[in-house]
mmCIF file of C-alpha atoms in Angstrom:
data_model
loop_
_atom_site.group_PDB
_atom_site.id
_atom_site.type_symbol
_atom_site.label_atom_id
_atom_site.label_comp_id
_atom_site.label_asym_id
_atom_site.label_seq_id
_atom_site.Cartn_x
_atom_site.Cartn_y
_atom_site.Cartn_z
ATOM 1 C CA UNK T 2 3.100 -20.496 2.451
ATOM 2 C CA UNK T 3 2.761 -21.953 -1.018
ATOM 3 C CA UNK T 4 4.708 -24.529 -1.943
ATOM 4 C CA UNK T 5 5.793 -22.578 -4.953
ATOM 5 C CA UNK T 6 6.968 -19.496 -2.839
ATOM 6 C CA UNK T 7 10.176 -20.244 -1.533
ATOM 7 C CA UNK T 8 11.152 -19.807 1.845
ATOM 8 C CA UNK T 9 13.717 -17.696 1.297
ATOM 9 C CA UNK T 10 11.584 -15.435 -1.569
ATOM 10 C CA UNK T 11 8.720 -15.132 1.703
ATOM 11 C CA UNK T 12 12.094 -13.951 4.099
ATOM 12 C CA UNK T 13 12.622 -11.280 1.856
ATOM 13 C CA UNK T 14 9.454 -10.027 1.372
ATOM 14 C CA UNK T 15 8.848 -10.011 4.894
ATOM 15 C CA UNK T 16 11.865 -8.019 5.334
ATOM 16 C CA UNK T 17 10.550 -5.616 2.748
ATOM 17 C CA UNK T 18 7.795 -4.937 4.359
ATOM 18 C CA UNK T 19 8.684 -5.044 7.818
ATOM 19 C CA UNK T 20 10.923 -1.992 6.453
ATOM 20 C CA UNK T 21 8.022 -0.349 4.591
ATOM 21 C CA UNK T 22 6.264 0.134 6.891
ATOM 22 C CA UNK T 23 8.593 1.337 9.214
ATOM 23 C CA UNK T 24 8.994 4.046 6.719
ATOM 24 C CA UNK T 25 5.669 4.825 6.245
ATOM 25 C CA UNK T 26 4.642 5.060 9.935
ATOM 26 C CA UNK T 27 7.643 7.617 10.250
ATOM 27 C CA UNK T 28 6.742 9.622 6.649
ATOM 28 C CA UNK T 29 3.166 9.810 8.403
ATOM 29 C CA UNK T 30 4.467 10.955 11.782
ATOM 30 C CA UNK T 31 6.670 13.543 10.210
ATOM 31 C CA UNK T 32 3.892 14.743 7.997
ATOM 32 C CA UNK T 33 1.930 15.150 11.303
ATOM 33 C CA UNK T 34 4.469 16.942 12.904
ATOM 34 C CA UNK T 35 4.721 19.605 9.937
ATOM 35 C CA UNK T 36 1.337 20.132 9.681
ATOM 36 C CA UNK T 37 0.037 20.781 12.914
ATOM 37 C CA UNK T 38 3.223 23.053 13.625
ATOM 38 C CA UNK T 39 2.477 25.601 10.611
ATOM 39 C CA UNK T 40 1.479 28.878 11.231
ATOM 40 C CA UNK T 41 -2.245 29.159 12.767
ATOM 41 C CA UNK T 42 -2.359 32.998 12.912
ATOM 42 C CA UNK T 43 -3.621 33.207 8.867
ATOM 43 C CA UNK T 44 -5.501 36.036 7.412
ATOM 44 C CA UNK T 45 -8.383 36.067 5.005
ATOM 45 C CA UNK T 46 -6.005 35.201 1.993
ATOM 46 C CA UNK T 47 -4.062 32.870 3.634
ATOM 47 C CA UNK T 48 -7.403 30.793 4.897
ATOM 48 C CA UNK T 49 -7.837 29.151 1.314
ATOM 49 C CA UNK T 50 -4.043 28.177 1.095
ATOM 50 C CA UNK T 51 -4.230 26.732 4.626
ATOM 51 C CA UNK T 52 -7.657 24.761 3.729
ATOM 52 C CA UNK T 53 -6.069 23.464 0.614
ATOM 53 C CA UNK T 54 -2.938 22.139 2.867
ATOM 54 C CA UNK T 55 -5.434 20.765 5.233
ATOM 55 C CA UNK T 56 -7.030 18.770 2.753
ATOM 56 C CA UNK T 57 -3.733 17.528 1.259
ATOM 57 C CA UNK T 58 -2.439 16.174 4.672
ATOM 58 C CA UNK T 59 -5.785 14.439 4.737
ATOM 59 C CA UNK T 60 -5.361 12.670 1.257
ATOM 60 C CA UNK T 61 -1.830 12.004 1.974
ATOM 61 C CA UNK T 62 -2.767 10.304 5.779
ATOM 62 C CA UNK T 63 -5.377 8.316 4.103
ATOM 63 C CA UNK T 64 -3.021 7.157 1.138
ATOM 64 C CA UNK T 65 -0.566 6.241 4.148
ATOM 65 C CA UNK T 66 -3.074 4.428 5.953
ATOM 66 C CA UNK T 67 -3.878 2.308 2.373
ATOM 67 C CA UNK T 68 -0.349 1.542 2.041
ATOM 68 C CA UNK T 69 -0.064 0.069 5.881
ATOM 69 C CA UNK T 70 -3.056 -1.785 5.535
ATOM 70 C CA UNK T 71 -2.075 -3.347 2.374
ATOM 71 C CA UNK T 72 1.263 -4.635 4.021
ATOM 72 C CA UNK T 73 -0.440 -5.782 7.124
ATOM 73 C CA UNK T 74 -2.011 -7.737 5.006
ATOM 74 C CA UNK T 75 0.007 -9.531 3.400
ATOM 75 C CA UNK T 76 2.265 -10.015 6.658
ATOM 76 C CA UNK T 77 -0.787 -11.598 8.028
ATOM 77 C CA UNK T 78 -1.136 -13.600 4.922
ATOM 78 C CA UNK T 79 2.435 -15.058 5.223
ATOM 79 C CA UNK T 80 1.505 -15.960 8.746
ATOM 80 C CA UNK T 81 -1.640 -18.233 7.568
ATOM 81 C CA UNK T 82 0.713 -19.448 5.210
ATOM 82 C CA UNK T 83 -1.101 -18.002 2.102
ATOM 83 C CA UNK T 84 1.371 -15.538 0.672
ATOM 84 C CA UNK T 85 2.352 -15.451 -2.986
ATOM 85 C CA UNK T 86 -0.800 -17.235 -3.841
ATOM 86 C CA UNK T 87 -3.271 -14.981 -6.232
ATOM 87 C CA UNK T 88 -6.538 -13.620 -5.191
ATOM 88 C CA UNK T 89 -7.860 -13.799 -8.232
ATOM 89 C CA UNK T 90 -6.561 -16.687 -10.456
ATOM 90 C CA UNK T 91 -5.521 -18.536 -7.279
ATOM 91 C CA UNK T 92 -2.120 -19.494 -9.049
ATOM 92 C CA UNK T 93 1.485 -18.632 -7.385
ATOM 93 C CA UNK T 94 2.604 -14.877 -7.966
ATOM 94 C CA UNK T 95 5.562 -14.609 -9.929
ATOM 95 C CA UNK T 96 8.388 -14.279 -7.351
ATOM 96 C CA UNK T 97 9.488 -11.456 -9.412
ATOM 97 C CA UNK T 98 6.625 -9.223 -8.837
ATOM 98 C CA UNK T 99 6.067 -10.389 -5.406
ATOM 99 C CA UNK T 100 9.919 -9.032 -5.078
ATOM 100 C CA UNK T 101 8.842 -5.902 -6.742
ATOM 101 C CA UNK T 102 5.834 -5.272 -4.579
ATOM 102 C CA UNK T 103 5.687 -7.805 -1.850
ATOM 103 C CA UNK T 104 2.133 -6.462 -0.788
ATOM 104 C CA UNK T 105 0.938 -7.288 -4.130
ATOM 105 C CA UNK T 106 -2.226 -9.935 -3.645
ATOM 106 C CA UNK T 107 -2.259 -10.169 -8.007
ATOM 107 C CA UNK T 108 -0.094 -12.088 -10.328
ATOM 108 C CA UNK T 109 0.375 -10.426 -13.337
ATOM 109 C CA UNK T 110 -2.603 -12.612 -14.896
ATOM 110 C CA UNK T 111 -4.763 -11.785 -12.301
ATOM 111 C CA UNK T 112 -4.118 -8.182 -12.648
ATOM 112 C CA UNK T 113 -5.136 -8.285 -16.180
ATOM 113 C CA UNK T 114 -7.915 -10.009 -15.376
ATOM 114 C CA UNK T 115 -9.337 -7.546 -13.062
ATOM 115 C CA UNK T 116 -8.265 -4.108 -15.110
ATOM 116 C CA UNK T 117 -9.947 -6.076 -18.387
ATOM 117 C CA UNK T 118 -13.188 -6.100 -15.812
ATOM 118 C CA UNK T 119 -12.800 -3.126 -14.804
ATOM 119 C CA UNK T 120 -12.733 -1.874 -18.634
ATOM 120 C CA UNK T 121 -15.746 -3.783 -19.484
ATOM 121 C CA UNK T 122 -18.089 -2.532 -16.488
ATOM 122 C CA UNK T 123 -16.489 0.784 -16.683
ATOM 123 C CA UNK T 124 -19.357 2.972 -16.193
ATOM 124 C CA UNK T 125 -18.829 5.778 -19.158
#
């Protein structure tokens, strides 16, 4: 843990996303359960619609999936003792944003860092 991140900032994080992604392991199992028990039976016309659903459970899984490996993460990184620490400037996160989004690995710095990179070797 950084020296800068207090103790009971890193508790509270934790907590957050202990509890996020409880709720995104049950938002994913529910959005299992609804797709796979729609209607199988389609017509012709109905194909497209169902191909169109199939691809948005697919997008929304993976997005899911994002989102749990971004807080595994960052429990993992309060457990080597490197949380709140930025990937990119390595300075201490703002406790703020790390409040905010506690899977964040960017202070706000570093964030604007890595968009104004992003701008310049934008391919156009």
């Amino acid at each position: 843990m950084s020296s800068n991140t207090s103790v009971k900032i890193i508790s509270e994080c934790k907590e957050k996303l202990l509890a996020a992604k409880s709720d995104i392991l049950n938002r994913m199992i529910e959005s299992k359960r609804e797709y796979f028990s729609r209607d199988k039976g389609l017509d012709e016309g109905d194909q497209s619609m169902a191909n169109l659903a199939e691809s948005d459970f697919l997008l929304t899984q993976e997005r899911l999936r994002k989102q749990i490996l971004e807080i595994e993460l960052a429990l993992s990184r309060i457990e080597r003792g490197t949380f709140g620490i930025c990937e990119e400037t390595e300075e201490p996160i703002e406790a703020e944003r790390l409040l905010a989004i506690p899977w964040t690995r960017l202070s706000i710095e570093g964030a604007e860092i890595q968009e104004a990179m992003k701008r310049k070797f934008a391919i156009k």
